[in-house]
Amino acid sequence: MAKLNIVLYEPEIPANTGNIGRTCYATGTSLHLIEPLGFSISDKALKRAGMDYWKDLDVHTYVNWEDFCAKNPDAKIYYATTKGRHVYSDANYESDCFIMFGKESAGIPEEILKANPDRCVRIPMIGETRSLNLSNSVAIVLYEALRQNGFDHMKLEGQLHRLSWDDE
């Protein structure tokens, strides 16, 4: 079973993290938060965006980047960044990989990116667009990784409430 991981490096906006938490819950993805955070985990905006799913989310926190690395020494990490050399859809996401996103104001530190150039991926944008919203970026890249893993363990078909798809 695919068990993907989203890593947020020093996230600053609680609503973004709450929305990302909800996306992680809906996909069976673990969420990893690297401190310092720009908010409290108990923040109302975080819980409002994550709705009632936050309590059931598989979330891990780390005091800093070094703590994350020490606790996940074998992690295969992809770094989502506007500075990436590769398009996110060209990467081959393993079923247990980590996909890291940087803080809203500054992204992932360049020393981390420089040490991992082949795993830096970007979402294409036109012109001088600075970036997409963090929660949108997570959803785009995460769903590509899920697609590549066959949407393992996910519900692939919906149902109508009062009618059947076969009714005329």
mmCIF file with all atom_site columns, C-alpha atoms in Angstrom:
data_model
loop_
_atom_site.group_PDB
_atom_site.id
_atom_site.type_symbol
_atom_site.label_atom_id
_atom_site.label_alt_id
_atom_site.label_comp_id
_atom_site.label_asym_id
_atom_site.label_entity_id
_atom_site.label_seq_id
_atom_site.pdbx_PDB_ins_code
_atom_site.Cartn_x
_atom_site.Cartn_y
_atom_site.Cartn_z
_atom_site.occupancy
_atom_site.B_iso_or_equiv
_atom_site.pdbx_formal_charge
_atom_site.auth_seq_id
_atom_site.auth_comp_id
_atom_site.auth_asym_id
_atom_site.auth_atom_id
_atom_site.pdbx_PDB_model_num
ATOM 1   C CA . MET A 1 1   ? 0.000   0.000  0.000   1.00 0.00 ? 1   MET A CA 1
ATOM 2   C CA . ALA A 1 2   ? 1.272   3.466  -0.903  1.00 0.00 ? 2   ALA A CA 1
ATOM 3   C CA . LYS A 1 3   ? 2.082   5.574  2.168   1.00 0.00 ? 3   LYS A CA 1
ATOM 4   C CA . LEU A 1 4   ? 3.130   8.974  0.931   1.00 0.00 ? 4   LEU A CA 1
ATOM 5   C CA . ASN A 1 5   ? 4.389   11.763 3.160   1.00 0.00 ? 5   ASN A CA 1
ATOM 6   C CA . ILE A 1 6   ? 4.034   15.538 2.910   1.00 0.00 ? 6   ILE A CA 1
ATOM 7   C CA . VAL A 1 7   ? 6.635   17.636 4.712   1.00 0.00 ? 7   VAL A CA 1
ATOM 8   C CA . LEU A 1 8   ? 6.067   21.326 5.462   1.00 0.00 ? 8   LEU A CA 1
ATOM 9   C CA . TYR A 1 9   ? 9.226   23.224 6.307   1.00 0.00 ? 9   TYR A CA 1
ATOM 10  C CA . GLU A 1 10  ? 8.376   25.979 8.820   1.00 0.00 ? 10  GLU A CA 1
ATOM 11  C CA . PRO A 1 11  ? 4.827   26.681 7.577   1.00 0.00 ? 11  PRO A CA 1
ATOM 12  C CA . GLU A 1 12  ? 3.558   30.139 8.469   1.00 0.00 ? 12  GLU A CA 1
ATOM 13  C CA . ILE A 1 13  ? -0.153  30.307 7.629   1.00 0.00 ? 13  ILE A CA 1
ATOM 14  C CA . PRO A 1 14  ? -2.528  28.142 9.677   1.00 0.00 ? 14  PRO A CA 1
ATOM 15  C CA . ALA A 1 15  ? -5.255  27.995 7.016   1.00 0.00 ? 15  ALA A CA 1
ATOM 16  C CA . ASN A 1 16  ? -2.796  26.571 4.473   1.00 0.00 ? 16  ASN A CA 1
ATOM 17  C CA . THR A 1 17  ? -1.621  23.911 6.907   1.00 0.00 ? 17  THR A CA 1
ATOM 18  C CA . GLY A 1 18  ? -5.213  23.094 7.832   1.00 0.00 ? 18  GLY A CA 1
ATOM 19  C CA . ASN A 1 19  ? -6.159  22.671 4.170   1.00 0.00 ? 19  ASN A CA 1
ATOM 20  C CA . ILE A 1 20  ? -3.085  20.525 3.591   1.00 0.00 ? 20  ILE A CA 1
ATOM 21  C CA . GLY A 1 21  ? -3.990  18.439 6.634   1.00 0.00 ? 21  GLY A CA 1
ATOM 22  C CA . ARG A 1 22  ? -7.437  17.821 5.181   1.00 0.00 ? 22  ARG A CA 1
ATOM 23  C CA . THR A 1 23  ? -5.904  16.777 1.842   1.00 0.00 ? 23  THR A CA 1
ATOM 24  C CA . CYS A 1 24  ? -3.516  14.445 3.663   1.00 0.00 ? 24  CYS A CA 1
ATOM 25  C CA . TYR A 1 25  ? -6.373  12.912 5.629   1.00 0.00 ? 25  TYR A CA 1
ATOM 26  C CA . ALA A 1 26  ? -8.449  12.403 2.458   1.00 0.00 ? 26  ALA A CA 1
ATOM 27  C CA . THR A 1 27  ? -5.557  10.598 0.769   1.00 0.00 ? 27  THR A CA 1
ATOM 28  C CA . GLY A 1 28  ? -4.118  8.571  3.660   1.00 0.00 ? 28  GLY A CA 1
ATOM 29  C CA . THR A 1 29  ? -0.947  10.659 3.552   1.00 0.00 ? 29  THR A CA 1
ATOM 30  C CA . SER A 1 30  ? 1.174   11.460 6.616   1.00 0.00 ? 30  SER A CA 1
ATOM 31  C CA . LEU A 1 31  ? 1.885   15.116 7.376   1.00 0.00 ? 31  LEU A CA 1
ATOM 32  C CA . HIS A 1 32  ? 5.259   16.155 8.796   1.00 0.00 ? 32  HIS A CA 1
ATOM 33  C CA . LEU A 1 33  ? 5.692   19.662 10.242  1.00 0.00 ? 33  LEU A CA 1
ATOM 34  C CA . ILE A 1 34  ? 9.165   21.098 10.764  1.00 0.00 ? 34  ILE A CA 1
ATOM 35  C CA . GLU A 1 35  ? 9.273   23.862 13.388  1.00 0.00 ? 35  GLU A CA 1
ATOM 36  C CA . PRO A 1 36  ? 9.237   26.684 14.029  1.00 0.00 ? 36  PRO A CA 1
ATOM 37  C CA . LEU A 1 37  ? 5.612   27.020 12.966  1.00 0.00 ? 37  LEU A CA 1
ATOM 38  C CA . GLY A 1 38  ? 4.019   30.412 12.381  1.00 0.00 ? 38  GLY A CA 1
ATOM 39  C CA . PHE A 1 39  ? 1.042   29.359 14.523  1.00 0.00 ? 39  PHE A CA 1
ATOM 40  C CA . SER A 1 40  ? -0.014  26.968 17.247  1.00 0.00 ? 40  SER A CA 1
ATOM 41  C CA . ILE A 1 41  ? -1.251  23.480 16.382  1.00 0.00 ? 41  ILE A CA 1
ATOM 42  C CA . SER A 1 42  ? -4.361  24.393 18.391  1.00 0.00 ? 42  SER A CA 1
ATOM 43  C CA . ASP A 1 43  ? -4.987  27.512 16.274  1.00 0.00 ? 43  ASP A CA 1
ATOM 44  C CA . LYS A 1 44  ? -8.674  27.947 15.348  1.00 0.00 ? 44  LYS A CA 1
ATOM 45  C CA . ALA A 1 45  ? -7.857  28.760 11.705  1.00 0.00 ? 45  ALA A CA 1
ATOM 46  C CA . LEU A 1 46  ? -5.846  25.549 11.399  1.00 0.00 ? 46  LEU A CA 1
ATOM 47  C CA . LYS A 1 47  ? -8.657  23.433 12.793  1.00 0.00 ? 47  LYS A CA 1
ATOM 48  C CA . ARG A 1 48  ? -11.322 25.296 10.798  1.00 0.00 ? 48  ARG A CA 1
ATOM 49  C CA . ALA A 1 49  ? -9.506  24.625 7.520   1.00 0.00 ? 49  ALA A CA 1
ATOM 50  C CA . GLY A 1 50  ? -8.780  21.012 8.468   1.00 0.00 ? 50  GLY A CA 1
ATOM 51  C CA . MET A 1 51  ? -12.323 20.711 9.796   1.00 0.00 ? 51  MET A CA 1
ATOM 52  C CA . ASP A 1 52  ? -13.021 17.731 11.974  1.00 0.00 ? 52  ASP A CA 1
ATOM 53  C CA . TYR A 1 53  ? -10.342 15.612 10.293  1.00 0.00 ? 53  TYR A CA 1
ATOM 54  C CA . TRP A 1 54  ? -7.381  17.095 12.178  1.00 0.00 ? 54  TRP A CA 1
ATOM 55  C CA . LYS A 1 55  ? -7.808  14.812 15.205  1.00 0.00 ? 55  LYS A CA 1
ATOM 56  C CA . ASP A 1 56  ? -7.535  11.722 12.953  1.00 0.00 ? 56  ASP A CA 1
ATOM 57  C CA . LEU A 1 57  ? -4.634  12.978 10.837  1.00 0.00 ? 57  LEU A CA 1
ATOM 58  C CA . ASP A 1 58  ? -1.279  11.160 10.965  1.00 0.00 ? 58  ASP A CA 1
ATOM 59  C CA . VAL A 1 59  ? 0.811   14.213 11.860  1.00 0.00 ? 59  VAL A CA 1
ATOM 60  C CA . HIS A 1 60  ? 4.412   14.368 13.086  1.00 0.00 ? 60  HIS A CA 1
ATOM 61  C CA . THR A 1 61  ? 6.290   17.430 14.334  1.00 0.00 ? 61  THR A CA 1
ATOM 62  C CA . TYR A 1 62  ? 10.035  18.073 14.497  1.00 0.00 ? 62  TYR A CA 1
ATOM 63  C CA . VAL A 1 63  ? 11.962  20.798 16.303  1.00 0.00 ? 63  VAL A CA 1
ATOM 64  C CA . ASN A 1 64  ? 14.048  21.569 13.191  1.00 0.00 ? 64  ASN A CA 1
ATOM 65  C CA . TRP A 1 65  ? 15.419  20.178 9.913   1.00 0.00 ? 65  TRP A CA 1
ATOM 66  C CA . GLU A 1 66  ? 18.158  18.228 11.687  1.00 0.00 ? 66  GLU A CA 1
ATOM 67  C CA . ASP A 1 67  ? 15.576  16.537 13.925  1.00 0.00 ? 67  ASP A CA 1
ATOM 68  C CA . PHE A 1 68  ? 13.517  15.563 10.863  1.00 0.00 ? 68  PHE A CA 1
ATOM 69  C CA . CYS A 1 69  ? 16.592  14.094 9.141   1.00 0.00 ? 69  CYS A CA 1
ATOM 70  C CA . ALA A 1 70  ? 17.657  12.189 12.273  1.00 0.00 ? 70  ALA A CA 1
ATOM 71  C CA . LYS A 1 71  ? 14.204  10.638 12.677  1.00 0.00 ? 71  LYS A CA 1
ATOM 72  C CA . ASN A 1 72  ? 13.823  9.817  8.952   1.00 0.00 ? 72  ASN A CA 1
ATOM 73  C CA . PRO A 1 73  ? 17.354  8.817  7.895   1.00 0.00 ? 73  PRO A CA 1
ATOM 74  C CA . ASP A 1 74  ? 16.291  6.707  4.910   1.00 0.00 ? 74  ASP A CA 1
ATOM 75  C CA . ALA A 1 75  ? 13.644  9.079  3.569   1.00 0.00 ? 75  ALA A CA 1
ATOM 76  C CA . LYS A 1 76  ? 13.629  9.601  -0.188  1.00 0.00 ? 76  LYS A CA 1
ATOM 77  C CA . ILE A 1 77  ? 12.654  13.267 -0.385  1.00 0.00 ? 77  ILE A CA 1
ATOM 78  C CA . TYR A 1 78  ? 11.456  15.311 -3.342  1.00 0.00 ? 78  TYR A CA 1
ATOM 79  C CA . TYR A 1 79  ? 11.721  19.065 -2.890  1.00 0.00 ? 79  TYR A CA 1
ATOM 80  C CA . ALA A 1 80  ? 8.911   21.136 -4.431  1.00 0.00 ? 80  ALA A CA 1
ATOM 81  C CA . THR A 1 81  ? 10.355  24.531 -5.275  1.00 0.00 ? 81  THR A CA 1
ATOM 82  C CA . THR A 1 82  ? 10.059  27.269 -7.870  1.00 0.00 ? 82  THR A CA 1
ATOM 83  C CA . LYS A 1 83  ? 13.846  26.847 -8.256  1.00 0.00 ? 83  LYS A CA 1
ATOM 84  C CA . GLY A 1 84  ? 13.573  23.195 -9.327  1.00 0.00 ? 84  GLY A CA 1
ATOM 85  C CA . ARG A 1 85  ? 15.215  21.887 -12.501 1.00 0.00 ? 85  ARG A CA 1
ATOM 86  C CA . HIS A 1 86  ? 12.587  19.223 -13.159 1.00 0.00 ? 86  HIS A CA 1
ATOM 87  C CA . VAL A 1 87  ? 8.834   19.364 -13.720 1.00 0.00 ? 87  VAL A CA 1
ATOM 88  C CA . TYR A 1 88  ? 6.932   17.664 -10.886 1.00 0.00 ? 88  TYR A CA 1
ATOM 89  C CA . SER A 1 89  ? 5.155   15.259 -13.251 1.00 0.00 ? 89  SER A CA 1
ATOM 90  C CA . ASP A 1 90  ? 8.477   13.919 -14.587 1.00 0.00 ? 90  ASP A CA 1
ATOM 91  C CA . ALA A 1 91  ? 9.599   12.584 -11.190 1.00 0.00 ? 91  ALA A CA 1
ATOM 92  C CA . ASN A 1 92  ? 8.943   8.941  -10.287 1.00 0.00 ? 92  ASN A CA 1
ATOM 93  C CA . TYR A 1 93  ? 7.421   9.054  -6.811  1.00 0.00 ? 93  TYR A CA 1
ATOM 94  C CA . GLU A 1 94  ? 7.981   5.893  -4.789  1.00 0.00 ? 94  GLU A CA 1
ATOM 95  C CA . SER A 1 95  ? 5.105   4.634  -2.667  1.00 0.00 ? 95  SER A CA 1
ATOM 96  C CA . ASP A 1 96  ? 6.776   5.707  0.587   1.00 0.00 ? 96  ASP A CA 1
ATOM 97  C CA . CYS A 1 97  ? 8.499   8.905  -0.511  1.00 0.00 ? 97  CYS A CA 1
ATOM 98  C CA . PHE A 1 98  ? 8.418   12.308 1.164   1.00 0.00 ? 98  PHE A CA 1
ATOM 99  C CA . ILE A 1 99  ? 7.484   15.469 -0.736  1.00 0.00 ? 99  ILE A CA 1
ATOM 100 C CA . MET A 1 100 ? 8.715   18.623 0.958   1.00 0.00 ? 100 MET A CA 1
ATOM 101 C CA . PHE A 1 101 ? 7.394   22.174 0.601   1.00 0.00 ? 101 PHE A CA 1
ATOM 102 C CA . GLY A 1 102 ? 8.919   25.318 2.057   1.00 0.00 ? 102 GLY A CA 1
ATOM 103 C CA . LYS A 1 103 ? 7.446   28.117 4.088   1.00 0.00 ? 103 LYS A CA 1
ATOM 104 C CA . GLU A 1 104 ? 5.162   30.553 2.314   1.00 0.00 ? 104 GLU A CA 1
ATOM 105 C CA . SER A 1 105 ? 7.502   33.562 2.522   1.00 0.00 ? 105 SER A CA 1
ATOM 106 C CA . ALA A 1 106 ? 10.808  31.962 1.557   1.00 0.00 ? 106 ALA A CA 1
ATOM 107 C CA . GLY A 1 107 ? 10.438  28.365 0.374   1.00 0.00 ? 107 GLY A CA 1
ATOM 108 C CA . ILE A 1 108 ? 12.955  25.649 1.185   1.00 0.00 ? 108 ILE A CA 1
ATOM 109 C CA . PRO A 1 109 ? 16.428  26.910 2.183   1.00 0.00 ? 109 PRO A CA 1
ATOM 110 C CA . GLU A 1 110 ? 18.753  26.981 -0.825  1.00 0.00 ? 110 GLU A CA 1
ATOM 111 C CA . GLU A 1 111 ? 21.458  24.943 0.945   1.00 0.00 ? 111 GLU A CA 1
ATOM 112 C CA . ILE A 1 112 ? 18.990  22.031 1.160   1.00 0.00 ? 112 ILE A CA 1
ATOM 113 C CA . LEU A 1 113 ? 18.057  22.440 -2.520  1.00 0.00 ? 113 LEU A CA 1
ATOM 114 C CA . LYS A 1 114 ? 21.698  22.704 -3.617  1.00 0.00 ? 114 LYS A CA 1
ATOM 115 C CA . ALA A 1 115 ? 22.496  19.422 -1.857  1.00 0.00 ? 115 ALA A CA 1
ATOM 116 C CA . ASN A 1 116 ? 19.654  17.636 -3.729  1.00 0.00 ? 116 ASN A CA 1
ATOM 117 C CA . PRO A 1 117 ? 19.406  19.113 -7.256  1.00 0.00 ? 117 PRO A CA 1
ATOM 118 C CA . ASP A 1 118 ? 18.099  15.965 -8.957  1.00 0.00 ? 118 ASP A CA 1
ATOM 119 C CA . ARG A 1 119 ? 15.103  15.739 -6.620  1.00 0.00 ? 119 ARG A CA 1
ATOM 120 C CA . CYS A 1 120 ? 14.021  19.387 -6.863  1.00 0.00 ? 120 CYS A CA 1
ATOM 121 C CA . VAL A 1 121 ? 10.732  19.597 -8.753  1.00 0.00 ? 121 VAL A CA 1
ATOM 122 C CA . ARG A 1 122 ? 8.673   22.548 -9.887  1.00 0.00 ? 122 ARG A CA 1
ATOM 123 C CA . ILE A 1 123 ? 5.137   23.273 -11.003 1.00 0.00 ? 123 ILE A CA 1
ATOM 124 C CA . PRO A 1 124 ? 5.271   25.154 -14.334 1.00 0.00 ? 124 PRO A CA 1
ATOM 125 C CA . MET A 1 125 ? 3.881   28.704 -14.313 1.00 0.00 ? 125 MET A CA 1
ATOM 126 C CA . ILE A 1 126 ? 3.869   31.524 -16.814 1.00 0.00 ? 126 ILE A CA 1
ATOM 127 C CA . GLY A 1 127 ? 5.999   34.644 -16.777 1.00 0.00 ? 127 GLY A CA 1
ATOM 128 C CA . GLU A 1 128 ? 7.232   36.002 -13.500 1.00 0.00 ? 128 GLU A CA 1
ATOM 129 C CA . THR A 1 129 ? 4.574   34.341 -11.347 1.00 0.00 ? 129 THR A CA 1
ATOM 130 C CA . ARG A 1 130 ? 6.216   34.016 -7.938  1.00 0.00 ? 130 ARG A CA 1
ATOM 131 C CA . SER A 1 131 ? 4.402   30.889 -6.785  1.00 0.00 ? 131 SER A CA 1
ATOM 132 C CA . LEU A 1 132 ? 1.070   29.182 -6.257  1.00 0.00 ? 132 LEU A CA 1
ATOM 133 C CA . ASN A 1 133 ? -0.700  28.964 -2.914  1.00 0.00 ? 133 ASN A CA 1
ATOM 134 C CA . LEU A 1 134 ? 1.006   26.362 -0.727  1.00 0.00 ? 134 LEU A CA 1
ATOM 135 C CA . SER A 1 135 ? -2.073  24.177 -0.225  1.00 0.00 ? 135 SER A CA 1
ATOM 136 C CA . ASN A 1 136 ? -2.759  24.192 -3.985  1.00 0.00 ? 136 ASN A CA 1
ATOM 137 C CA . SER A 1 137 ? 0.850   23.222 -4.705  1.00 0.00 ? 137 SER A CA 1
ATOM 138 C CA . VAL A 1 138 ? 0.693   20.335 -2.245  1.00 0.00 ? 138 VAL A CA 1
ATOM 139 C CA . ALA A 1 139 ? -2.520  19.052 -3.837  1.00 0.00 ? 139 ALA A CA 1
ATOM 140 C CA . ILE A 1 140 ? -1.078  19.217 -7.367  1.00 0.00 ? 140 ILE A CA 1
ATOM 141 C CA . VAL A 1 141 ? 2.125   17.330 -6.575  1.00 0.00 ? 141 VAL A CA 1
ATOM 142 C CA . LEU A 1 142 ? 0.551   14.889 -4.113  1.00 0.00 ? 142 LEU A CA 1
ATOM 143 C CA . TYR A 1 143 ? -2.139  13.811 -6.564  1.00 0.00 ? 143 TYR A CA 1
ATOM 144 C CA . GLU A 1 144 ? 0.494   13.206 -9.240  1.00 0.00 ? 144 GLU A CA 1
ATOM 145 C CA . ALA A 1 145 ? 2.358   10.951 -6.802  1.00 0.00 ? 145 ALA A CA 1
ATOM 146 C CA . LEU A 1 146 ? -0.908  9.196  -5.934  1.00 0.00 ? 146 LEU A CA 1
ATOM 147 C CA . ARG A 1 147 ? -1.722  8.755  -9.642  1.00 0.00 ? 147 ARG A CA 1
ATOM 148 C CA . GLN A 1 148 ? 1.688   7.212  -10.264 1.00 0.00 ? 148 GLN A CA 1
ATOM 149 C CA . ASN A 1 149 ? 0.983   4.761  -7.434  1.00 0.00 ? 149 ASN A CA 1
ATOM 150 C CA . GLY A 1 150 ? -2.372  3.752  -8.933  1.00 0.00 ? 150 GLY A CA 1
ATOM 151 C CA . PHE A 1 151 ? -4.406  5.670  -6.314  1.00 0.00 ? 151 PHE A CA 1
ATOM 152 C CA . ASP A 1 152 ? -3.632  2.698  -4.091  1.00 0.00 ? 152 ASP A CA 1
ATOM 153 C CA . HIS A 1 153 ? -6.186  2.237  -1.273  1.00 0.00 ? 153 HIS A CA 1
ATOM 154 C CA . MET A 1 154 ? -8.391  5.091  -2.547  1.00 0.00 ? 154 MET A CA 1
ATOM 155 C CA . LYS A 1 155 ? -12.044 5.054  -3.534  1.00 0.00 ? 155 LYS A CA 1
ATOM 156 C CA . LEU A 1 156 ? -12.082 5.455  -7.315  1.00 0.00 ? 156 LEU A CA 1
ATOM 157 C CA . GLU A 1 157 ? -15.804 5.620  -8.053  1.00 0.00 ? 157 GLU A CA 1
ATOM 158 C CA . GLY A 1 158 ? -18.609 7.762  -6.659  1.00 0.00 ? 158 GLY A CA 1
ATOM 159 C CA . GLN A 1 159 ? -22.324 7.073  -6.473  1.00 0.00 ? 159 GLN A CA 1
ATOM 160 C CA . LEU A 1 160 ? -25.455 9.120  -7.010  1.00 0.00 ? 160 LEU A CA 1
ATOM 161 C CA . HIS A 1 161 ? -27.748 9.373  -3.983  1.00 0.00 ? 161 HIS A CA 1
ATOM 162 C CA . ARG A 1 162 ? -31.172 8.889  -5.576  1.00 0.00 ? 162 ARG A CA 1
ATOM 163 C CA . LEU A 1 163 ? -30.462 7.557  -9.051  1.00 0.00 ? 163 LEU A CA 1
ATOM 164 C CA . SER A 1 164 ? -28.240 4.957  -10.619 1.00 0.00 ? 164 SER A CA 1
ATOM 165 C CA . TRP A 1 165 ? -25.740 5.896  -13.304 1.00 0.00 ? 165 TRP A CA 1
ATOM 166 C CA . ASP A 1 166 ? -27.569 3.358  -15.502 1.00 0.00 ? 166 ASP A CA 1
ATOM 167 C CA . ASP A 1 167 ? -31.041 4.947  -15.105 1.00 0.00 ? 167 ASP A CA 1
ATOM 168 C CA . GLU A 1 168 ? -32.438 6.619  -18.209 1.00 0.00 ? 168 GLU A CA 1
#
